[in-house]
Every structure is written in C-alpha cells, then in structure tokens.
C-alpha cells in the first residue's frame, strides 16, 4: 500500500508555487513490544488522568497548553498554530542552493518524498527537479512542522524530489572535545589502510548480503520458538581470535580476509605495499617488540 501523506502544502521557489504532499520515504520493520505484568501477563496501559478531577480523560477533551507562569496555563489549539503569521506554516520555502559536498551529513534527518498535488503541480515540479539535477545542487529550505520551524534539504532521487529535515547550526555539537591529538603516520602505515578500503569497496549497498537486519530476524526466531513452547536459539560459542599486537599486521590480515571473501584467492596477498624496510630498521624494531605470550598470535613480518 502507498504511504499516506503526513503533510500537505506547497514548495515556494521564488515566485513559483508547487502544491505538494509529503509522504514518508522509509518504513520501520522493527519488532514492537508491549508492556505486561510478569506475574499474570496482564497488559500494562498508559492512562491519561486529570490531576484536578482525578479521572481518566478521553482524547477529545485533551489539548495543548503552555505554562506561562506558575498556575497560569495558556491553551493553544491546532487552528491557532495553523493560522500563525509565518510564511513557512503552509509552504516549504526555498532559501538557497548549495553544492552537495558542502552539506554536513550530521545535520541530515529523516527523508520524505514530495509528491506533486494535482495536475497544476506537474510542470513546475518537473522543472524544479530537472533544475536540481542539471545544477548538481541541493536546495536549502525552511518549513514549519510539528510545532516548530525547521530547516530542510531538497534533493532528487530517481524522478522524485526528496525532503530531508535538518538540524540548525546551534543543534550540532562540536567534535573538537573528542578529536584525538595530532599524530604523524608513515606511508607504510597508511597504505595498508587504503588497500583495505579498496578491498571492501562496493558500488552500491543495495542487495548486499550484509545489508540486512540480522537482529530483527534473530529476535523473530526467538519469539517464534517461545510461542511454540520450544527453547529459543542461542548464539554459537566462538573461540576468541588471537590477539594481534601489530597494527600493520592487523590491516594486512584484514585485507587478506576481505579479498578471500570476494573470491580473489585463498592466499591473497598485499601487492600495493611500499618496499620492505631495511634490515637495520627491522632489527631495531625487534629489540623493542614485546614477545607474544604463549598461545597468542605473533606479529607477522611485512611481506610474509
């Protein structure tokens, strides 16, 4: 079934107005739980109680209010919110266009498909979509939704315009406090990491074997087993892998595993590595390397 519109209004593009409907672009397949009383498995429900009358209140009698001061409540209804003197209350107002590479992905939120509303929207909708495609730009817009004005990003996916909710500048925390201290790395250390990235690179995540929700599938198996009076499946115990003491060795082993998983040979090796270090440097490294405990993986020599 097609998704139901969650909002309707228009895109304001200069003097051009495009009537649209906003539809969810994603759906949630997670297993949903209810709360139960463990003693008798009675359903636990949330009831809305009026503090003054001490009784449960139906949804029809519940509205929004803001506590302006102690004991002073200002009631606000949906009609008053819809009629606010704000251009973005009923329109997605495009403010600017920016290159894709300038967008901080941390700011991007949920995605929504924008559908043209009626025949009058067809031509201006396609016009905006083609203009976005040819310019390779994204539109930055403002819109009011769910009780606040929001920042949005418009981009093209296939033949549809997509709206992403975005965070305002002051809603994005700075990562400076957790950034590691400056550290120099050699080319011999960087190259294996680049080769690992190359070995694990795919053109598209769609259809990949790992791009599935294994947690939900495993949870469904547990529920099915218990519902039929069976013991739920348990994770197989795995032997702990040997501890790799050397970063370069760890990267090289990772490259080999990635190549083997793609059928590039059982004994795939690293080819795009820098020449071996001199014997003098190797010897110096040996004198400072800790001997691996018995039963642990010993750091493998480069090129081995």
Coordinates of N, CA and C in Angstrom, one line a residue, residues 66-241:
X66 N 0.5 25.8 27.4 CA 1.9 26.3 27.8 C 1.8 27.0 29.2
X67 N 2.6 26.6 30.1 CA 2.6 27.2 31.4 C 3.5 28.5 31.4
X68 N 2.8 29.6 31.2 CA 3.4 30.9 31.1 C 4.0 31.3 32.4
X69 N 3.4 31.0 33.5 CA 3.9 31.2 34.9 C 3.2 30.3 35.8
X70 N 3.6 30.2 37.0 CA 3.1 29.2 38.0 C 1.5 29.4 38.1
X71 N 0.8 28.4 37.7 CA -0.6 28.5 37.8 C -1.3 29.1 36.6
X72 N -0.6 29.7 35.7 CA -1.2 30.3 34.5 C -0.9 29.5 33.3
X73 N -1.9 28.8 32.7 CA -1.8 28.0 31.5 C -2.5 28.7 30.4
X74 N -1.7 28.8 29.3 CA -2.2 29.3 28.0 C -2.6 28.2 27.1
X75 N -3.8 28.1 26.7 CA -4.3 27.0 25.8 C -4.0 27.4 24.4
X76 N -3.5 26.5 23.6 CA -3.2 26.7 22.2 C -3.8 25.6 21.4
X77 N -4.8 25.9 20.4 CA -5.3 24.8 19.7 C -4.7 24.7 18.3
X78 N -5.0 23.6 17.6 CA -4.3 23.4 16.3 C -4.6 24.4 15.3
X79 N -5.9 25.0 15.3 CA -6.2 26.0 14.3 C -5.4 27.2 14.5
X80 N -5.1 27.6 15.7 CA -4.3 28.8 16.0 C -2.8 28.6 15.5
X81 N -2.3 27.4 15.7 CA -1.0 27.0 15.2 C -0.9 27.1 13.7
X82 N -2.0 26.6 13.0 CA -2.0 26.6 11.6 C -2.1 28.0 11.0
X83 N -2.8 28.9 11.7 CA -3.0 30.3 11.2 C -1.9 31.3 11.7
X84 N -0.8 30.8 12.2 CA 0.3 31.7 12.6 C 0.8 32.5 11.4
X85 N 1.1 33.8 11.6 CA 1.6 34.6 10.5 C 3.0 34.3 10.2
X86 N 3.2 33.1 9.6 CA 4.5 32.6 9.3 C 4.5 32.0 7.9
X87 N 5.3 32.5 6.9 CA 5.2 32.0 5.5 C 5.5 30.5 5.4
X88 N 6.3 29.9 6.3 CA 6.6 28.5 6.2 C 5.6 27.6 6.9
X89 N 4.5 28.2 7.4 CA 3.5 27.4 8.1 C 2.8 26.5 7.1
X90 N 2.6 26.9 5.9 CA 1.9 26.1 4.9 C 2.8 25.9 3.6
X91 N 4.1 26.3 3.7 CA 4.9 26.1 2.5 C 6.3 25.8 2.9
X92 N 7.0 25.0 2.0 CA 8.4 24.7 2.1 C 9.1 25.8 1.3
X93 N 9.7 26.7 2.0 CA 10.2 27.9 1.3 C 11.7 27.8 1.1
X94 N 12.1 27.7 -0.2 CA 13.5 27.5 -0.6 C 14.2 28.8 -0.4
X95 N 15.3 28.8 0.4 CA 16.1 29.9 0.7 C 17.4 30.1 -0.1
X96 N 18.0 28.9 -0.4 CA 19.2 29.0 -1.2 C 19.5 27.6 -1.8
X97 N 20.6 27.6 -2.6 CA 21.0 26.4 -3.2 C 22.5 26.2 -2.9
X98 N 22.9 25.0 -2.6 CA 24.3 24.7 -2.2 C 24.9 23.5 -2.9
X99 N 26.2 23.4 -3.0 CA 26.8 22.2 -3.6 C 26.6 21.0 -2.6
X100 N 26.5 19.8 -3.1 CA 26.3 18.7 -2.3 C 27.4 18.5 -1.3
X101 N 28.7 18.7 -1.8 CA 29.8 18.5 -0.9 C 29.9 19.4 0.3
X102 N 29.1 20.5 0.3 CA 29.2 21.5 1.4 C 28.2 21.0 2.5
X103 N 27.5 20.0 2.3 CA 26.5 19.6 3.3 C 27.1 18.7 4.4
X104 N 26.9 19.1 5.6 CA 27.4 18.2 6.8 C 26.4 17.2 7.0
X105 N 26.7 15.9 6.8 CA 25.8 14.8 6.9 C 25.2 14.6 8.3
X106 N 26.0 15.1 9.3 CA 25.5 15.0 10.7 C 24.1 15.7 10.8
X107 N 23.9 16.7 10.0 CA 22.7 17.6 10.1 C 21.5 16.9 9.4
X108 N 21.7 15.9 8.6 CA 20.6 15.3 7.9 C 19.7 14.4 8.7
X109 N 18.4 14.5 8.6 CA 17.5 13.7 9.4 C 16.6 12.8 8.5
X110 N 15.4 12.5 8.9 CA 14.5 11.6 8.2 C 14.2 12.2 6.8
X111 N 14.0 11.2 5.8 CA 13.7 11.6 4.5 C 12.2 11.5 4.1
X112 N 11.7 12.4 3.3 CA 10.3 12.3 2.9 C 10.2 12.6 1.4
X113 N 9.3 11.8 0.7 CA 9.1 12.1 -0.7 C 8.1 13.2 -0.9
X114 N 8.3 14.1 -1.8 CA 7.4 15.1 -2.2 C 6.7 14.8 -3.4
X115 N 5.4 14.7 -3.3 CA 4.5 14.3 -4.5 C 3.7 15.5 -5.0
X116 N 3.8 15.8 -6.3 CA 3.0 16.9 -6.8 C 1.5 16.7 -6.5
X117 N 0.8 17.7 -6.1 CA -0.6 17.6 -5.7 C -1.4 18.2 -6.8
X118 N -1.9 17.3 -7.7 CA -2.8 17.8 -8.8 C -2.0 18.1 -10.1
X119 N -2.8 18.2 -11.2 CA -2.2 18.5 -12.5 C -1.5 19.8 -12.5
X120 N -1.9 20.8 -11.8 CA -1.3 22.1 -11.8 C 0.1 22.1 -11.3
X121 N 0.5 21.0 -10.5 CA 1.8 21.0 -9.9 C 2.8 20.2 -10.8
X122 N 2.3 19.5 -11.9 CA 3.2 18.7 -12.7 C 4.3 19.4 -13.3
X123 N 4.0 20.5 -14.1 CA 5.1 21.2 -14.8 C 6.1 21.9 -13.9
X124 N 5.7 22.7 -12.9 CA 6.7 23.3 -12.0 C 7.5 22.3 -11.2
X125 N 6.8 21.2 -10.9 CA 7.5 20.1 -10.1 C 8.7 19.5 -10.9
X126 N 8.4 19.2 -12.2 CA 9.4 18.6 -13.1 C 10.5 19.7 -13.4
X127 N 10.1 20.9 -13.5 CA 11.0 22.0 -13.8 C 12.0 22.1 -12.6
X128 N 11.6 22.1 -11.4 CA 12.5 22.2 -10.2 C 13.3 20.9 -10.2
X129 N 12.8 19.8 -10.4 CA 13.6 18.5 -10.4 C 14.7 18.6 -11.4
X130 N 14.4 18.9 -12.6 CA 15.4 19.0 -13.7 C 16.5 20.1 -13.4
X131 N 16.0 21.2 -12.8 CA 17.0 22.2 -12.5 C 18.0 21.8 -11.4
X132 N 17.5 21.0 -10.4 CA 18.3 20.5 -9.4 C 19.3 19.4 -10.0
X133 N 18.8 18.6 -10.9 CA 19.7 17.6 -11.5 C 20.8 18.2 -12.3
X134 N 20.5 19.2 -13.1 CA 21.5 19.8 -14.0 C 22.5 20.6 -13.3
X135 N 22.0 21.3 -12.2 CA 22.9 22.1 -11.5 C 23.8 21.4 -10.5
X136 N 23.4 20.1 -10.2 CA 24.1 19.3 -9.2 C 24.1 20.0 -7.8
X137 N 23.0 20.7 -7.5 CA 22.9 21.4 -6.3 C 21.7 20.8 -5.5
X138 N 21.8 21.1 -4.2 CA 20.7 20.8 -3.3 C 20.1 22.1 -2.8
X139 N 18.7 22.1 -2.6 CA 18.0 23.3 -2.2 C 17.9 23.3 -0.6
X140 N 18.2 24.4 0.0 CA 18.0 24.5 1.4 C 16.7 25.3 1.6
X141 N 15.8 24.7 2.4 CA 14.5 25.3 2.6 C 14.1 25.4 4.1
X142 N 13.1 26.2 4.4 CA 12.5 26.3 5.7 C 11.1 25.9 5.7
X143 N 10.6 25.2 6.7 CA 9.2 24.8 6.8 C 8.8 24.6 8.3
X144 N 7.6 24.8 8.5 CA 7.1 24.7 9.9 C 6.3 23.4 10.0
X145 N 6.7 22.6 11.0 CA 6.1 21.3 11.1 C 6.3 20.8 12.6
X146 N 5.2 20.1 13.1 CA 5.3 19.5 14.4 C 5.6 20.6 15.5
X147 N 5.0 21.7 15.4 CA 5.2 22.7 16.4 C 6.5 23.5 16.4
X148 N 7.2 23.5 15.3 CA 8.4 24.4 15.2 C 8.8 24.6 13.8
X149 N 9.6 25.6 13.5 CA 10.1 25.9 12.2 C 11.4 25.1 12.0
X150 N 11.5 24.4 10.9 CA 12.6 23.6 10.6 C 13.4 24.0 9.4
X151 N 14.6 23.5 9.4 CA 15.5 23.6 8.2 C 15.4 22.3 7.4
X152 N 15.4 22.4 6.1 CA 15.2 21.3 5.2 C 16.2 21.3 4.0
X153 N 16.4 20.1 3.5 CA 17.2 20.0 2.3 C 16.4 19.2 1.2
X154 N 16.4 19.8 0.0 CA 15.7 19.1 -1.1 C 16.7 18.6 -2.1
X155 N 16.6 17.3 -2.4 CA 17.4 16.7 -3.4 C 16.6 15.8 -4.3
X156 N 17.2 15.2 -5.4 CA 16.5 14.4 -6.3 C 16.9 13.0 -6.1
X157 N 15.9 12.1 -6.0 CA 16.2 10.6 -6.0 C 15.3 10.0 -7.1
X158 N 16.0 9.4 -8.1 CA 15.3 9.0 -9.3 C 14.5 10.1 -9.9
X159 N 13.2 10.0 -10.0 CA 12.4 11.1 -10.6 C 11.6 11.9 -9.6
X160 N 12.0 11.7 -8.3 CA 11.2 12.3 -7.2 C 12.1 13.3 -6.4
X161 N 11.5 14.4 -5.9 CA 12.1 15.3 -5.0 C 12.0 14.8 -3.6
X162 N 13.1 14.8 -2.9 CA 13.1 14.3 -1.5 C 13.4 15.4 -0.6
X163 N 12.7 15.5 0.5 CA 12.9 16.5 1.6 C 13.5 15.8 2.8
X164 N 14.6 16.3 3.3 CA 15.3 15.8 4.5 C 15.2 16.9 5.6
X165 N 14.7 16.6 6.7 CA 14.7 17.5 7.8 C 16.2 17.7 8.2
X166 N 16.6 18.9 8.6 CA 18.0 19.2 9.0 C 18.0 19.9 10.4
X167 N 19.2 19.8 11.0 CA 19.4 20.4 12.3 C 19.9 21.9 12.0
X168 N 19.5 22.8 12.9 CA 20.0 24.1 12.9 C 21.5 24.2 13.3
X169 N 22.2 25.3 13.1 CA 23.6 25.4 13.4 C 23.8 25.1 14.9
X170 N 22.9 25.7 15.8 CA 23.2 25.5 17.2 C 22.7 24.2 17.8
X171 N 22.2 23.3 16.9 CA 21.8 21.9 17.3 C 22.9 20.9 17.1
X172 N 24.0 21.3 16.4 CA 25.1 20.4 16.1 C 26.2 20.6 17.1
X173 N 26.6 19.6 17.8 CA 27.6 19.7 18.8 C 29.0 19.7 18.1
X174 N 29.9 20.4 18.6 CA 31.3 20.4 18.0 C 32.0 19.2 18.4
X175 N 32.8 18.5 17.5 CA 33.5 17.3 17.8 C 34.9 17.6 18.3
X176 N 35.3 18.9 18.5 CA 36.6 19.2 18.9 C 37.0 18.6 20.2
X177 N 36.1 18.5 21.2 CA 36.4 17.9 22.5 C 36.9 16.5 22.5
X178 N 36.4 15.7 21.5 CA 36.8 14.3 21.4 C 37.7 14.0 20.3
X179 N 38.2 14.9 19.5 CA 39.1 14.7 18.5 C 40.5 14.2 19.1
X180 N 41.1 13.2 18.5 CA 42.4 12.8 19.0 C 43.5 13.8 18.8
X181 N 44.6 13.7 19.6 CA 45.7 14.7 19.4 C 46.4 14.4 18.1
X182 N 47.0 15.5 17.5 CA 47.7 15.3 16.3 C 48.7 14.2 16.3
X183 N 48.8 13.3 15.3 CA 49.7 12.2 15.3 C 50.2 12.0 13.9
X184 N 51.5 11.8 13.8 CA 52.1 11.6 12.5 C 52.1 10.1 12.1
X185 N 51.7 9.8 10.9 CA 51.7 8.4 10.4 C 52.6 8.3 9.2
X186 N 53.3 7.2 9.0 CA 54.1 7.0 7.8 C 53.3 6.4 6.7
X187 N 53.8 6.5 5.5 CA 53.2 5.9 4.3 C 53.0 4.4 4.5
X188 N 54.0 3.7 5.1 CA 53.9 2.3 5.3 C 52.7 2.0 6.2
X189 N 52.3 2.9 7.0 CA 51.1 2.6 7.9 C 49.8 3.0 7.2
X190 N 49.8 4.0 6.3 CA 48.6 4.5 5.7 C 48.2 3.5 4.5
X191 N 49.2 3.0 3.7 CA 48.9 2.3 2.6 C 48.1 1.0 2.8
X192 N 48.4 0.2 3.9 CA 47.5 -1.0 4.1 C 46.1 -0.6 4.4
X193 N 45.9 0.6 5.1 CA 44.5 1.0 5.4 C 43.8 1.4 4.1
X194 N 44.5 2.0 3.2 CA 43.9 2.4 1.9 C 43.6 1.1 1.1
X195 N 44.5 0.1 1.1 CA 44.2 -1.1 0.4 C 43.1 -1.8 1.0
X196 N 42.9 -1.8 2.3 CA 41.7 -2.4 2.9 C 40.4 -1.8 2.5
X197 N 40.4 -0.4 2.4 CA 39.3 0.3 1.9 C 38.9 -0.1 0.5
X198 N 40.0 -0.2 -0.3 CA 39.8 -0.6 -1.7 C 39.2 -2.0 -1.8
X199 N 39.7 -2.9 -1.0 CA 39.2 -4.3 -1.0 C 37.8 -4.5 -0.5
X200 N 37.3 -3.5 0.3 CA 35.9 -3.6 0.8 C 35.0 -2.6 0.1
X201 N 35.4 -2.0 -1.0 CA 34.6 -1.0 -1.7 C 33.6 -1.7 -2.6
X202 N 32.3 -1.2 -2.6 CA 31.3 -1.7 -3.4 C 30.6 -0.5 -4.1
X203 N 30.0 -0.7 -5.2 CA 29.3 0.3 -6.0 C 28.1 0.8 -5.3
X204 N 27.3 -0.1 -4.7 CA 26.0 0.3 -4.1 C 25.7 -0.7 -2.9
X205 N 25.1 -0.2 -1.9 CA 24.8 -1.1 -0.7 C 23.6 -1.9 -1.0
X206 N 22.8 -1.5 -2.0 CA 21.5 -2.3 -2.3 C 21.8 -3.7 -2.7
X207 N 21.2 -4.6 -2.1 CA 21.3 -6.0 -2.4 C 22.5 -6.7 -1.9
X208 N 23.3 -6.0 -1.1 CA 24.5 -6.7 -0.5 C 24.0 -7.7 0.6
X209 N 24.7 -8.8 0.8 CA 24.4 -9.8 1.7 C 24.4 -9.3 3.2
X210 N 25.3 -8.3 3.5 CA 25.4 -7.8 4.8 C 24.4 -6.7 5.1
X211 N 23.8 -6.2 4.1 CA 22.8 -5.1 4.3 C 21.4 -5.6 4.7
X212 N 21.4 -6.4 5.7 CA 20.1 -6.9 6.2 C 20.1 -6.8 7.7
X213 N 18.9 -6.7 8.3 CA 18.8 -6.5 9.7 C 18.8 -7.9 10.4
X214 N 19.9 -8.4 10.8 CA 20.0 -9.7 11.4 C 19.4 -9.8 12.8
X215 N 19.5 -8.6 13.5 CA 18.9 -8.6 14.8 C 17.4 -8.8 14.8
X216 N 16.7 -8.2 14.0 CA 15.2 -8.4 13.9 C 14.9 -9.8 13.5
X217 N 15.7 -10.4 12.6 CA 15.4 -11.8 12.2 C 15.7 -12.7 13.3
X218 N 16.8 -12.5 14.1 CA 17.1 -13.4 15.2 C 16.0 -13.2 16.3
X219 N 15.5 -12.0 16.5 CA 14.5 -11.8 17.5 C 13.2 -12.5 17.1
X220 N 12.9 -12.5 15.9 CA 11.7 -13.1 15.4 C 11.8 -14.7 15.6
X221 N 13.0 -15.2 15.4 CA 13.2 -16.6 15.7 C 13.0 -17.0 17.2
X222 N 13.5 -16.1 18.0 CA 13.3 -16.3 19.5 C 11.8 -16.3 19.8
X223 N 11.1 -15.3 19.3 CA 9.6 -15.2 19.6 C 8.9 -16.4 19.1
X224 N 9.2 -16.8 17.8 CA 8.5 -18.0 17.2 C 8.8 -19.3 18.1
X225 N 10.0 -19.5 18.5 CA 10.4 -20.7 19.3 C 9.6 -20.7 20.6
X226 N 9.6 -19.5 21.3 CA 8.9 -19.5 22.6 C 7.4 -19.6 22.5
X227 N 6.9 -19.1 21.4 CA 5.4 -19.2 21.1 C 5.0 -20.6 20.9
X228 N 5.9 -21.5 20.5 CA 5.6 -22.9 20.2 C 6.2 -23.8 21.3
X229 N 6.5 -23.2 22.4 CA 7.0 -24.0 23.6 C 8.3 -24.6 23.4
X230 N 9.1 -24.0 22.5 CA 10.5 -24.5 22.2 C 11.5 -23.6 22.9
X231 N 12.7 -24.2 23.0 CA 13.8 -23.4 23.6 C 14.3 -22.4 22.5
X232 N 14.5 -21.1 22.8 CA 15.0 -20.2 21.8 C 16.4 -20.5 21.4
X233 N 16.7 -20.2 20.1 CA 18.1 -20.5 19.7 C 19.1 -19.6 20.4
X234 N 20.3 -20.1 20.6 CA 21.3 -19.4 21.3 C 22.5 -19.2 20.3
X235 N 23.2 -18.1 20.6 CA 24.4 -17.9 19.7 C 25.4 -18.9 19.9
X236 N 26.1 -19.4 18.9 CA 27.1 -20.4 19.0 C 28.4 -19.8 19.6
X237 N 29.0 -20.5 20.5 CA 30.2 -20.0 21.1 C 31.3 -20.0 20.2
X238 N 32.0 -18.9 20.0 CA 33.1 -18.8 19.1 C 34.4 -18.7 19.9
X239 N 35.5 -19.4 19.4 CA 36.8 -19.3 20.0 C 37.3 -17.9 19.8
X240 N 37.8 -17.3 20.9 CA 38.4 -16.0 20.7 C 39.5 -16.0 19.8
X241 N 39.5 -15.0 18.9 CA 40.6 -14.9 17.9 C 41.9 -14.5 18.6

